[in-house]
Amino acid sequence: MAFLGLETLAQKSIFCVYIGLWVSYGLLNEYAKRSHIKFHSATAVVAQCVVKLVLAVGLFTSQDGSLGKMLELFKLHPKLFMLYLIPSGLYALYDILAYVNLALFDPPTYFLLLQFRLVITGLLHQRVFSKNLNRNQWFAILAVTCGCVIKTIGDNAGAVEKPIPFFAYGLLMVQILSSTFAGVYNEALLKNYDKNLSIHFQNTVMYLDSIVFVMVCLALGITGVSFSTAVAPANLRVLLQWPVLMMVLIMSFIGVVTSLFLKYLDSVRKAIASGLELVVLPILASVLFQTALTGYLVLSVVLVAGGIYLYSLPVAPTNPPLALQKDSEDVEDEKSASAV
């Protein structure tokens, strides 16, 4: 049986590209932080929304039809704008908090604690798609939770140059909840709204909603900066520095790849892919930035990786295969005929 049910080349490619993009993003953010490159997260998020929209429209016109066809779809599916307000708003909030939290945490800690998504995603996916968790998956959730707790304790154990502030963990939990609810909700829309509707059209609708949501946040001052500040020439020029520009582009591509992931896989395996990042990231961060591989970190990685492995184990079907069911029915019919 294929690992994690990744049977086709497309599924394997989506899975690997998703992990690679997130690891690259974490390393670039750490490089920018160590290089003292400062930029407004709101400015980066506005740029990401625009790039995502351009990508979605470009993919639609290259694969699904003209702009005229897209306008026709807008007229046929007006309620999609309302449906996508929820995930687009949550994704935009997630993007903003991703920049904020990566500035507060080191990359290994950030991605490790982010694995609480697996706990919440598993429970929420079970509720929305009526898929009950098996015993292995509950043990996996326990292992992931323990790994995250151990890493959190290790952050503030002994002498630490820059302890992580308590409020940062609250911000990270908000980010986790935003990502989880948005992912499961988006998966339900991609798979249940209209299976024949172009995924690139649905992405276009979501990114238009994201731009509206970000503009509202800027107008209300939720991000801490105004719209004029976010698009000020000085702040926009910072985005042209190659580490920041690469982060914006990577986050934009992640948006497109995430939709493909949810369309052809599911939110549970997306959470597992996110967990696999932590196996690669601490090693690369140690090599590139001399990040210490502490005992707490190693134990946490082992627990989380083990939990991910348990979660990925195949589950024996609760009902017998259709062929066995059919044979059983045939036997019952023969018995009934003999009795008559």
Tab-separated table of C-alpha atoms in Angstrom:
chain	number	residue	atom	x	y	z
A	1	MET	CA	0.000	0.000	0.000
A	2	ALA	CA	1.294	3.466	-0.926
A	3	PHE	CA	2.588	5.614	1.940
A	4	LEU	CA	-0.193	7.924	3.137
A	5	GLY	CA	-2.259	6.783	0.169
A	6	LEU	CA	-0.117	8.772	-2.283
A	7	GLU	CA	-0.702	6.580	-5.322
A	8	THR	CA	-0.331	8.874	-8.338
A	9	LEU	CA	2.641	10.976	-9.426
A	10	ALA	CA	0.507	14.118	-9.111
A	11	GLN	CA	-0.353	13.334	-5.475
A	12	LYS	CA	3.274	12.633	-4.592
A	13	SER	CA	4.411	15.821	-6.347
A	14	ILE	CA	1.844	17.995	-4.552
A	15	PHE	CA	2.825	16.444	-1.210
A	16	CYS	CA	6.578	17.012	-1.705
A	17	VAL	CA	6.240	20.516	-3.187
A	18	TYR	CA	4.047	21.583	-0.259
A	19	ILE	CA	6.695	20.478	2.257
A	20	GLY	CA	9.538	22.034	0.261
A	21	LEU	CA	7.836	25.416	-0.009
A	22	TRP	CA	7.148	25.670	3.730
A	23	VAL	CA	10.683	24.627	4.697
A	24	SER	CA	12.142	27.191	2.281
A	25	TYR	CA	9.863	29.860	3.720
A	26	GLY	CA	11.001	29.138	7.283
A	27	LEU	CA	14.690	29.250	6.364
A	28	LEU	CA	14.305	32.501	4.409
A	29	ASN	CA	12.459	34.144	7.278
A	30	GLU	CA	15.242	33.165	9.668
A	31	TYR	CA	17.835	34.549	7.245
A	32	ALA	CA	15.942	37.855	6.983
A	33	LYS	CA	15.701	38.056	10.775
A	34	ARG	CA	19.424	37.395	11.222
A	35	SER	CA	20.221	39.935	8.485
A	36	HIS	CA	18.120	42.548	10.341
A	37	ILE	CA	15.786	42.991	7.369
A	38	LYS	CA	12.603	44.523	8.739
A	39	PHE	CA	9.357	44.781	6.816
A	40	HIS	CA	5.663	45.273	7.549
A	41	SER	CA	3.751	41.988	7.601
A	42	ALA	CA	0.668	43.839	6.312
A	43	THR	CA	2.617	45.029	3.261
A	44	ALA	CA	3.761	41.470	2.538
A	45	VAL	CA	0.232	40.088	2.922
A	46	VAL	CA	-1.192	42.701	0.510
A	47	ALA	CA	1.490	41.739	-2.017
A	48	GLN	CA	0.731	38.034	-1.504
A	49	CYS	CA	-2.987	38.532	-2.114
A	50	VAL	CA	-2.300	40.335	-5.391
A	51	VAL	CA	0.213	37.706	-6.566
A	52	LYS	CA	-2.172	34.859	-5.654
A	53	LEU	CA	-4.965	36.520	-7.636
A	54	VAL	CA	-2.694	36.969	-10.665
A	55	LEU	CA	-1.614	33.319	-10.445
A	56	ALA	CA	-5.194	32.053	-10.171
A	57	VAL	CA	-6.419	34.140	-13.127
A	58	GLY	CA	-3.368	33.142	-15.175
A	59	LEU	CA	-3.902	29.434	-14.472
A	60	PHE	CA	-7.600	29.719	-15.343
A	61	THR	CA	-6.991	31.439	-18.690
A	62	SER	CA	-4.226	28.970	-19.599
A	63	GLN	CA	-6.134	25.804	-18.650
A	64	ASP	CA	-9.878	26.451	-18.360
A	65	GLY	CA	-10.874	29.239	-20.756
A	66	SER	CA	-10.935	32.952	-21.431
A	67	LEU	CA	-11.646	35.892	-19.165
A	68	GLY	CA	-15.092	36.025	-20.781
A	69	LYS	CA	-15.795	32.501	-19.531
A	70	MET	CA	-14.634	33.541	-16.074
A	71	LEU	CA	-17.104	36.456	-16.085
A	72	GLU	CA	-19.882	34.032	-17.050
A	73	LEU	CA	-18.970	31.834	-14.089
A	74	PHE	CA	-19.089	34.868	-11.793
A	75	LYS	CA	-22.696	35.442	-12.920
A	76	LEU	CA	-23.620	31.758	-12.496
A	77	HIS	CA	-22.097	31.389	-9.008
A	78	PRO	CA	-22.620	34.670	-7.121
A	79	LYS	CA	-23.014	32.938	-3.736
A	80	LEU	CA	-19.432	31.653	-3.931
A	81	PHE	CA	-18.261	35.121	-2.890
A	82	MET	CA	-20.193	34.769	0.365
A	83	LEU	CA	-19.105	31.162	0.939
A	84	TYR	CA	-15.425	31.979	0.485
A	85	LEU	CA	-15.468	34.967	2.816
A	86	ILE	CA	-14.859	32.639	5.771
A	87	PRO	CA	-11.802	30.699	4.527
A	88	SER	CA	-10.313	33.723	2.759
A	89	GLY	CA	-10.534	35.795	5.929
A	90	LEU	CA	-9.006	33.017	8.022
A	91	TYR	CA	-6.196	32.446	5.512
A	92	ALA	CA	-5.432	36.180	5.437
A	93	LEU	CA	-5.263	36.206	9.241
A	94	TYR	CA	-2.997	33.156	9.092
A	95	ASP	CA	-0.658	34.898	6.628
A	96	ILE	CA	-0.370	37.949	8.867
A	97	LEU	CA	0.334	35.859	11.965
A	98	ALA	CA	2.865	33.706	10.070
A	99	TYR	CA	5.160	36.734	9.708
A	100	VAL	CA	4.537	37.898	13.281
A	101	ASN	CA	5.119	34.492	14.892
A	102	LEU	CA	8.205	33.629	12.869
A	103	ALA	CA	9.720	36.850	14.189
A	104	LEU	CA	8.982	35.687	17.760
A	105	PHE	CA	9.991	32.002	17.397
A	106	ASP	CA	12.978	30.278	15.837
A	107	PRO	CA	11.957	28.130	12.806
A	108	PRO	CA	12.214	24.669	14.468
A	109	THR	CA	10.155	25.805	17.471
A	110	TYR	CA	7.596	27.549	15.265
A	111	PHE	CA	6.990	24.581	12.975
A	112	LEU	CA	7.038	22.086	15.829
A	113	LEU	CA	4.390	23.890	17.888
A	114	LEU	CA	2.396	24.411	14.721
A	115	GLN	CA	1.774	20.648	14.767
A	116	PHE	CA	-1.145	21.217	17.133
A	117	ARG	CA	-2.905	21.613	13.780
A	118	LEU	CA	-2.866	17.836	13.491
A	119	VAL	CA	-4.816	17.500	16.742
A	120	ILE	CA	-7.463	20.033	15.786
A	121	THR	CA	-7.596	18.999	12.130
A	122	GLY	CA	-8.177	15.354	13.032
A	123	LEU	CA	-11.053	16.207	15.364
A	124	LEU	CA	-12.612	18.713	12.979
A	125	HIS	CA	-12.184	16.481	9.912
A	126	GLN	CA	-13.876	13.673	11.844
A	127	ARG	CA	-16.815	15.936	12.581
A	128	VAL	CA	-17.251	17.481	9.126
A	129	PHE	CA	-16.626	14.397	6.958
A	130	SER	CA	-17.957	11.760	9.423
A	131	LYS	CA	-14.649	9.877	9.519
A	132	ASN	CA	-13.977	8.470	12.987
A	133	LEU	CA	-10.429	8.391	14.336
A	134	ASN	CA	-9.011	4.929	15.031
A	135	ARG	CA	-6.857	3.894	17.975
A	136	ASN	CA	-3.554	4.505	16.145
A	137	GLN	CA	-4.653	8.022	15.259
A	138	TRP	CA	-5.596	8.840	18.863
A	139	PHE	CA	-2.164	7.622	20.018
A	140	ALA	CA	-0.652	9.771	17.251
A	141	ILE	CA	-2.486	12.832	18.526
A	142	LEU	CA	-1.208	12.124	22.054
A	143	ALA	CA	2.382	11.777	20.786
A	144	VAL	CA	2.201	15.022	18.797
A	145	THR	CA	0.723	16.879	21.766
A	146	CYS	CA	3.442	15.586	24.107
A	147	GLY	CA	6.128	16.573	21.612
A	148	CYS	CA	4.790	20.116	21.393
A	149	VAL	CA	4.546	20.423	25.193
A	150	ILE	CA	8.119	19.158	25.694
A	151	LYS	CA	9.460	21.662	23.167
A	152	THR	CA	7.549	24.477	24.872
A	153	ILE	CA	9.064	23.530	28.245
A	154	GLY	CA	12.513	23.367	26.675
A	155	ASP	CA	12.199	26.899	25.290
A	156	ASN	CA	12.290	28.417	28.755
A	157	ALA	CA	14.483	25.868	30.551
A	158	GLY	CA	17.796	27.178	31.899
A	159	ALA	CA	19.470	30.291	30.621
A	160	VAL	CA	17.917	31.530	27.413
A	161	GLU	CA	19.212	34.522	25.517
A	162	LYS	CA	15.796	35.658	24.402
A	163	PRO	CA	12.878	33.860	26.090
A	164	ILE	CA	9.748	33.556	24.012
A	165	PRO	CA	7.050	35.839	25.492
A	166	PHE	CA	3.919	34.168	26.819
A	167	PHE	CA	1.581	36.084	24.495
A	168	ALA	CA	3.410	34.589	21.483
A	169	TYR	CA	1.902	31.183	22.312
A	170	GLY	CA	-1.561	32.748	22.271
A	171	LEU	CA	-0.908	34.278	18.848
A	172	LEU	CA	0.324	30.925	17.594
A	173	MET	CA	-2.863	29.212	18.813
A	174	VAL	CA	-4.953	31.778	16.927
A	175	GLN	CA	-2.877	31.061	13.827
A	176	ILE	CA	-3.365	27.300	14.257
A	177	LEU	CA	-7.135	27.645	14.634
A	178	SER	CA	-7.312	29.931	11.600
A	179	SER	CA	-5.403	27.476	9.436
A	180	THR	CA	-7.354	24.437	10.623
A	181	PHE	CA	-10.850	25.828	10.198
A	182	ALA	CA	-9.958	27.440	6.874
A	183	GLY	CA	-8.443	24.199	5.554
A	184	VAL	CA	-11.365	21.940	6.437
A	185	TYR	CA	-13.924	24.518	5.258
A	186	ASN	CA	-12.046	25.038	1.978
A	187	GLU	CA	-11.756	21.277	1.451
A	188	ALA	CA	-15.514	20.928	1.869
A	189	LEU	CA	-16.129	23.678	-0.716
A	190	LEU	CA	-13.652	22.240	-3.237
A	191	LYS	CA	-15.072	18.723	-2.982
A	192	ASN	CA	-18.785	19.319	-2.373
A	193	TYR	CA	-19.875	22.609	-3.971
A	194	ASP	CA	-19.512	21.665	-7.660
A	195	LYS	CA	-17.043	18.944	-8.616
A	196	ASN	CA	-16.990	20.142	-12.236
A	197	LEU	CA	-16.198	23.749	-11.349
A	198	SER	CA	-12.637	24.881	-12.101
A	199	ILE	CA	-10.398	24.916	-9.040
A	200	HIS	CA	-8.655	27.991	-10.467
A	201	PHE	CA	-11.971	29.845	-10.648
A	202	GLN	CA	-12.682	28.947	-7.020
A	203	ASN	CA	-9.210	30.181	-6.082
A	204	THR	CA	-9.870	33.445	-7.940
A	205	VAL	CA	-13.032	33.991	-5.906
A	206	MET	CA	-11.222	33.231	-2.660
A	207	TYR	CA	-8.329	35.576	-3.412
A	208	LEU	CA	-10.717	38.385	-4.357
A	209	ASP	CA	-12.381	37.871	-0.983
A	210	SER	CA	-8.946	37.835	0.666
A	211	ILE	CA	-8.102	41.234	-0.801
A	212	VAL	CA	-11.416	42.623	0.460
A	213	PHE	CA	-10.762	41.161	3.929
A	214	VAL	CA	-7.228	42.579	4.106
A	215	MET	CA	-8.445	46.015	2.993
A	216	VAL	CA	-11.099	45.977	5.738
A	217	CYS	CA	-8.477	44.960	8.330
A	218	LEU	CA	-6.214	47.797	7.225
A	219	ALA	CA	-9.090	50.285	7.294
A	220	LEU	CA	-10.039	49.235	10.831
A	221	GLY	CA	-6.422	49.234	12.017
A	222	ILE	CA	-6.535	45.544	13.013
A	223	THR	CA	-3.069	44.919	11.564
A	224	GLY	CA	-1.606	47.885	13.446
A	225	VAL	CA	-0.907	49.860	10.257
A	226	SER	CA	-3.110	51.831	7.892
A	227	PHE	CA	-3.541	51.116	4.185
A	228	SER	CA	-1.444	54.158	3.286
A	229	THR	CA	1.383	52.879	5.499
A	230	ALA	CA	1.168	49.344	4.109
A	231	VAL	CA	1.520	50.544	0.508
A	232	ALA	CA	3.963	53.371	1.236
A	233	PRO	CA	6.876	53.414	-1.251
A	234	ALA	CA	9.429	52.861	1.520
A	235	ASN	CA	7.635	49.699	2.728
A	236	LEU	CA	7.111	48.419	-0.801
A	237	ARG	CA	10.798	48.870	-1.599
A	238	VAL	CA	11.699	46.536	1.278
A	239	LEU	CA	9.758	43.777	-0.486
A	240	LEU	CA	12.244	43.983	-3.359
A	241	GLN	CA	15.059	42.676	-1.165
A	242	TRP	CA	15.553	39.122	-2.350
A	243	PRO	CA	14.803	37.237	0.926
A	244	VAL	CA	11.523	39.113	1.425
A	245	LEU	CA	10.585	38.888	-2.259
A	246	MET	CA	11.186	35.135	-2.209
A	247	MET	CA	9.043	34.762	0.926
A	248	VAL	CA	6.172	36.648	-0.706
A	249	LEU	CA	6.407	34.503	-3.838
A	250	ILE	CA	6.673	31.277	-1.835
A	251	MET	CA	3.627	32.156	0.288
A	252	SER	CA	1.725	32.946	-2.916
A	253	PHE	CA	2.623	29.573	-4.457
A	254	ILE	CA	1.727	27.861	-1.182
A	255	GLY	CA	-1.797	29.242	-1.560
A	256	VAL	CA	-2.186	27.598	-4.974
A	257	VAL	CA	-0.570	24.320	-3.893
A	258	THR	CA	-2.777	24.194	-0.775
A	259	SER	CA	-5.917	24.263	-2.933
A	260	LEU	CA	-4.563	21.428	-5.080
A	261	PHE	CA	-3.693	19.518	-1.897
A	262	LEU	CA	-7.219	19.852	-0.511
A	263	LYS	CA	-8.790	19.015	-3.873
A	264	TYR	CA	-6.834	15.829	-4.584
A	265	LEU	CA	-5.836	14.768	-1.055
A	266	ASP	CA	-7.354	16.072	2.216
A	267	SER	CA	-6.756	18.370	5.180
A	268	VAL	CA	-5.563	15.531	7.430
A	269	ARG	CA	-2.704	14.618	5.094
A	270	LYS	CA	-1.970	18.329	4.711
A	271	ALA	CA	-1.472	18.506	8.476
A	272	ILE	CA	0.758	15.423	8.281
A	273	ALA	CA	2.817	17.062	5.519
A	274	SER	CA	3.193	20.116	7.729
A	275	GLY	CA	4.461	17.860	10.496
A	276	LEU	CA	7.074	16.291	8.240
A	277	GLU	CA	8.599	19.739	7.773
A	278	LEU	CA	10.007	19.588	11.293
A	279	VAL	CA	12.078	16.514	10.437
A	280	VAL	CA	13.935	18.480	7.744
A	281	LEU	CA	13.904	22.016	9.143
A	282	PRO	CA	15.920	21.564	12.383
A	283	ILE	CA	18.707	19.830	10.460
A	284	LEU	CA	18.873	22.531	7.791
A	285	ALA	CA	18.631	25.320	10.382
A	286	SER	CA	21.486	23.737	12.335
A	287	VAL	CA	23.667	23.502	9.220
A	288	LEU	CA	22.870	26.955	7.829
A	289	PHE	CA	22.418	29.032	11.009
A	290	GLN	CA	24.153	26.933	13.684
A	291	THR	CA	20.838	26.493	15.519
A	292	ALA	CA	21.413	24.258	18.542
A	293	LEU	CA	19.938	20.749	18.398
A	294	THR	CA	19.010	20.470	22.088
A	295	GLY	CA	17.819	17.324	23.847
A	296	TYR	CA	14.349	18.839	24.154
A	297	LEU	CA	14.229	19.454	20.414
A	298	VAL	CA	15.462	15.960	19.511
A	299	LEU	CA	12.932	14.284	21.839
A	300	SER	CA	10.147	16.473	20.499
A	301	VAL	CA	11.041	15.677	16.890
A	302	VAL	CA	11.058	11.947	17.691
A	303	LEU	CA	7.635	12.132	19.352
A	304	VAL	CA	6.048	14.235	16.626
A	305	ALA	CA	7.582	12.180	13.810
A	306	GLY	CA	6.439	8.990	15.539
A	307	GLY	CA	2.963	10.430	15.930
A	308	ILE	CA	2.844	11.315	12.258
A	309	TYR	CA	3.916	7.766	11.385
A	310	LEU	CA	1.159	6.292	13.560
A	311	TYR	CA	-1.386	8.614	12.007
A	312	SER	CA	-0.381	7.481	8.524
A	313	LEU	CA	-0.734	3.745	9.171
A	314	PRO	CA	-3.443	2.084	7.043
A	315	VAL	CA	-6.638	1.111	8.817
A	316	ALA	CA	-8.355	-2.216	8.307
A	317	PRO	CA	-11.866	-1.713	6.888
A	318	THR	CA	-14.641	-2.029	9.435
A	319	ASN	CA	-16.949	-3.580	6.803
A	320	PRO	CA	-16.003	-6.657	4.729
A	321	PRO	CA	-15.061	-6.071	1.078
A	322	LEU	CA	-17.923	-5.873	-1.396
A	323	ALA	CA	-16.965	-9.224	-2.910
A	324	LEU	CA	-17.258	-10.940	0.489
A	325	GLN	CA	-20.524	-9.156	1.159
A	326	LYS	CA	-21.853	-10.406	-2.176
A	327	ASP	CA	-20.734	-13.993	-1.468
A	328	SER	CA	-22.414	-13.807	1.921
A	329	GLU	CA	-25.630	-12.555	0.351
A	330	ASP	CA	-25.530	-15.383	-2.222
A	331	VAL	CA	-25.156	-17.971	0.561
A	332	GLU	CA	-28.122	-16.478	2.414
A	333	ASP	CA	-30.215	-16.576	-0.781
A	334	GLU	CA	-29.326	-20.257	-1.324
A	335	LYS	CA	-30.304	-21.086	2.250
A	336	SER	CA	-33.627	-19.312	1.814
A	337	ALA	CA	-34.299	-21.140	-1.446
A	338	SER	CA	-33.490	-24.514	0.162
A	339	ALA	CA	-35.821	-23.754	3.055
A	340	VAL	CA	-38.677	-23.069	0.629
